[in-house]
Amino acid sequence: QAQAQFELALQLNSQDLTTRVMAAEFFFNRGDVQSAQRILKLESAETIEDDRYWFLLCRIAEHLGHADEAFSFLQKALARRPNDETYVLMLATLLRRMERLEDARTAARQAAQLAKDHKQLYLLSHQFDRNHPSADLCLKIADLLERSGNIEQSRAWRHVSQLITSAQSPTATP
């Protein structure tokens, strides 16, 4: 039934990239690599900015044993989302297969740090008391967001921290 729904979605809106990526991923995960490749084949692929498109092409090429091609696709995904732990972990895998062992170890350490930061960010965000926010907690969240490449969100959390600090200073006006 899911396959029929994806086929219908592709018929109704074959130019929608999100639909194509989701349908291709569905078929790839079911083992139908040819259908996934067919769905992702686009005339103007080089202009695509969606990292998920490039990462799925990477996964397909890697599955087919084409490490160099997978690496090329992954570079395009990483250019769009350089701090995605899944992408960086795939980078470590591909580098290992390409026998670039030191680079693979570096990428693996980076992926592990990103995963650790992501987990810590999740835990901190659940400690955040919206009724009584802490400037220190806001700064910790900002630091983690910045390390993971979320610069705009990091700035926003730093701004909140500054507002809290200003509101708590003795010279603050009520």
Short mmCIF file of C-alpha atoms in Angstrom, two decimals:
data_model
loop_
_atom_site.label_atom_id
_atom_site.label_comp_id
_atom_site.label_asym_id
_atom_site.label_seq_id
_atom_site.Cartn_x
_atom_site.Cartn_y
_atom_site.Cartn_z
CA GLN A 1 0.00 0.00 0.00
CA ALA A 2 2.85 2.42 0.77
CA GLN A 3 4.38 1.68 -2.62
CA ALA A 4 1.11 2.55 -4.36
CA GLN A 5 0.91 5.80 -2.37
CA PHE A 6 4.43 6.82 -3.39
CA GLU A 7 3.74 5.95 -7.03
CA LEU A 8 0.58 8.05 -6.93
CA ALA A 9 2.40 10.96 -5.27
CA LEU A 10 5.04 10.82 -8.01
CA GLN A 11 2.36 10.83 -10.71
CA LEU A 12 0.59 13.81 -9.15
CA ASN A 13 3.72 15.87 -8.54
CA SER A 14 6.74 14.40 -10.27
CA GLN A 15 8.74 17.63 -10.03
CA ASP A 16 8.55 17.95 -6.24
CA LEU A 17 12.02 17.09 -4.95
CA THR A 18 10.88 16.16 -1.43
CA THR A 19 8.39 13.67 -2.88
CA ARG A 20 11.07 12.22 -5.14
CA VAL A 21 13.60 11.87 -2.31
CA MET A 22 11.10 10.26 0.05
CA ALA A 23 9.85 7.86 -2.63
CA ALA A 24 13.40 6.96 -3.70
CA GLU A 25 14.39 6.34 -0.09
CA PHE A 26 11.35 4.09 0.36
CA PHE A 27 12.30 2.02 -2.68
CA PHE A 28 16.00 1.93 -1.74
CA ASN A 29 15.18 0.74 1.78
CA ARG A 30 13.08 -2.04 0.25
CA GLY A 31 16.03 -3.12 -1.87
CA ASP A 32 14.73 -1.72 -5.16
CA VAL A 33 17.86 0.21 -6.08
CA GLN A 34 16.91 0.61 -9.75
CA SER A 35 13.62 2.34 -8.90
CA ALA A 36 15.40 4.62 -6.43
CA GLN A 37 17.96 5.58 -9.06
CA ARG A 38 15.26 6.17 -11.67
CA ILE A 39 13.30 8.44 -9.33
CA LEU A 40 16.39 10.49 -8.43
CA LYS A 41 17.54 10.93 -12.02
CA LEU A 42 17.08 14.60 -12.84
CA GLU A 43 18.33 16.69 -15.75
CA SER A 44 19.36 19.63 -13.58
CA ALA A 45 20.76 17.65 -10.65
CA GLU A 46 23.88 19.79 -10.23
CA THR A 47 21.74 22.75 -9.16
CA ILE A 48 20.00 20.84 -6.37
CA GLU A 49 20.66 22.28 -2.91
CA ASP A 50 18.85 19.58 -0.89
CA ASP A 51 21.39 17.65 1.16
CA ARG A 52 19.02 14.68 1.50
CA TYR A 53 19.09 14.19 -2.29
CA TRP A 54 22.89 14.02 -2.35
CA PHE A 55 23.07 11.80 0.72
CA LEU A 56 20.64 9.30 -0.77
CA LEU A 57 22.68 9.20 -3.98
CA CYS A 58 25.71 8.60 -1.76
CA ARG A 59 24.00 5.70 0.00
CA ILE A 60 23.00 4.14 -3.33
CA ALA A 61 26.51 4.47 -4.78
CA GLU A 62 28.01 3.07 -1.56
CA HIS A 63 25.56 0.15 -1.67
CA LEU A 64 26.65 -0.58 -5.24
CA GLY A 65 30.31 -0.54 -4.19
CA HIS A 66 31.20 2.74 -5.90
CA ALA A 67 33.11 4.40 -3.06
CA ASP A 68 34.58 7.23 -5.16
CA GLU A 69 31.18 8.20 -6.55
CA ALA A 70 29.60 7.89 -3.09
CA PHE A 71 32.34 10.14 -1.71
CA SER A 72 31.61 12.75 -4.40
CA PHE A 73 27.90 12.75 -3.59
CA LEU A 74 28.62 12.88 0.14
CA GLN A 75 30.82 15.94 -0.33
CA LYS A 76 27.82 17.72 -1.84
CA ALA A 77 25.62 16.73 1.10
CA LEU A 78 28.28 17.80 3.60
CA ALA A 79 28.71 21.14 1.83
CA ARG A 80 25.08 21.82 2.69
CA ARG A 81 25.07 20.27 6.20
CA PRO A 82 28.65 19.89 7.41
CA ASN A 83 27.73 18.99 10.99
CA ASP A 84 25.22 16.24 10.36
CA GLU A 85 26.44 13.30 12.43
CA THR A 86 25.03 10.71 10.01
CA TYR A 87 26.82 12.32 7.08
CA VAL A 88 30.09 12.59 8.99
CA LEU A 89 29.82 8.95 10.06
CA MET A 90 29.29 7.95 6.42
CA LEU A 91 32.37 10.03 5.59
CA ALA A 92 34.37 7.98 8.09
CA THR A 93 33.08 4.76 6.51
CA LEU A 94 33.93 5.85 2.98
CA LEU A 95 37.36 7.13 3.96
CA ARG A 96 38.10 3.78 5.60
CA ARG A 97 37.04 1.95 2.44
CA MET A 98 39.27 4.26 0.43
CA GLU A 99 42.11 3.30 2.84
CA ARG A 100 42.48 6.86 4.12
CA LEU A 101 42.65 5.58 7.67
CA GLU A 102 43.82 8.70 9.52
CA ASP A 103 41.14 10.82 7.83
CA ALA A 104 38.61 8.09 8.66
CA ARG A 105 39.59 8.18 12.34
CA THR A 106 39.28 11.97 12.40
CA ALA A 107 35.83 11.82 10.82
CA ALA A 108 34.76 9.07 13.24
CA ARG A 109 35.86 11.19 16.21
CA GLN A 110 33.97 14.17 14.77
CA ALA A 111 30.82 12.07 14.32
CA ALA A 112 31.12 10.80 17.90
CA GLN A 113 31.50 14.37 19.20
CA LEU A 114 28.49 15.51 17.17
CA ALA A 115 26.44 12.63 18.58
CA LYS A 116 27.56 13.50 22.11
CA ASP A 117 26.70 17.17 21.59
CA HIS A 118 23.32 16.25 20.15
CA LYS A 119 22.51 14.08 23.15
CA GLN A 120 23.67 16.77 25.57
CA LEU A 121 21.62 19.38 23.73
CA TYR A 122 18.57 17.14 23.99
CA LEU A 123 19.10 16.68 27.73
CA LEU A 124 19.70 20.39 28.35
CA SER A 125 16.65 21.42 26.37
CA HIS A 126 14.54 19.19 28.60
CA GLN A 127 16.02 20.81 31.71
CA PHE A 128 15.08 24.25 30.48
CA ASP A 129 12.41 25.79 32.69
CA ARG A 130 10.52 28.27 30.53
CA ASN A 131 9.08 29.99 33.59
CA HIS A 132 12.47 30.48 35.27
CA PRO A 133 15.16 30.32 32.58
CA SER A 134 18.82 30.29 33.53
CA ALA A 135 21.36 32.42 31.66
CA ASP A 136 24.00 29.71 32.18
CA LEU A 137 21.79 27.01 30.69
CA CYS A 138 21.03 29.28 27.73
CA LEU A 139 24.76 29.72 27.15
CA LYS A 140 25.39 25.95 27.34
CA ILE A 141 22.66 25.39 24.75
CA ALA A 142 24.12 28.18 22.59
CA ASP A 143 27.59 26.60 22.74
CA LEU A 144 26.28 23.19 21.69
CA LEU A 145 24.24 24.70 18.87
CA GLU A 146 27.26 26.63 17.65
CA ARG A 147 29.46 23.51 17.67
CA SER A 148 26.85 21.67 15.63
CA GLY A 149 26.71 24.46 13.05
CA ASN A 150 23.40 26.03 14.06
CA ILE A 151 24.77 29.56 14.21
CA GLU A 152 21.48 31.46 14.03
CA GLN A 153 19.91 29.37 16.82
CA SER A 154 23.08 29.81 18.85
CA ARG A 155 22.84 33.59 18.48
CA ALA A 156 19.23 33.52 19.60
CA TRP A 157 20.09 31.54 22.75
CA ARG A 158 22.98 33.91 23.52
CA HIS A 159 20.59 36.83 23.14
CA VAL A 160 18.14 35.20 25.58
CA SER A 161 21.00 34.68 28.02
CA GLN A 162 21.92 38.36 27.79
CA LEU A 163 18.31 39.38 28.35
CA ILE A 164 18.08 37.18 31.44
CA THR A 165 21.36 38.54 32.79
CA SER A 166 20.22 42.12 32.16
CA ALA A 167 16.87 41.48 33.84
CA GLN A 168 18.62 40.03 36.90
CA SER A 169 21.17 42.83 37.29
CA PRO A 170 20.61 45.27 40.18
CA THR A 171 20.37 48.19 37.74
CA ALA A 172 17.56 46.59 35.76
CA THR A 173 14.36 48.53 35.78
CA PRO A 174 11.10 46.72 36.47
#
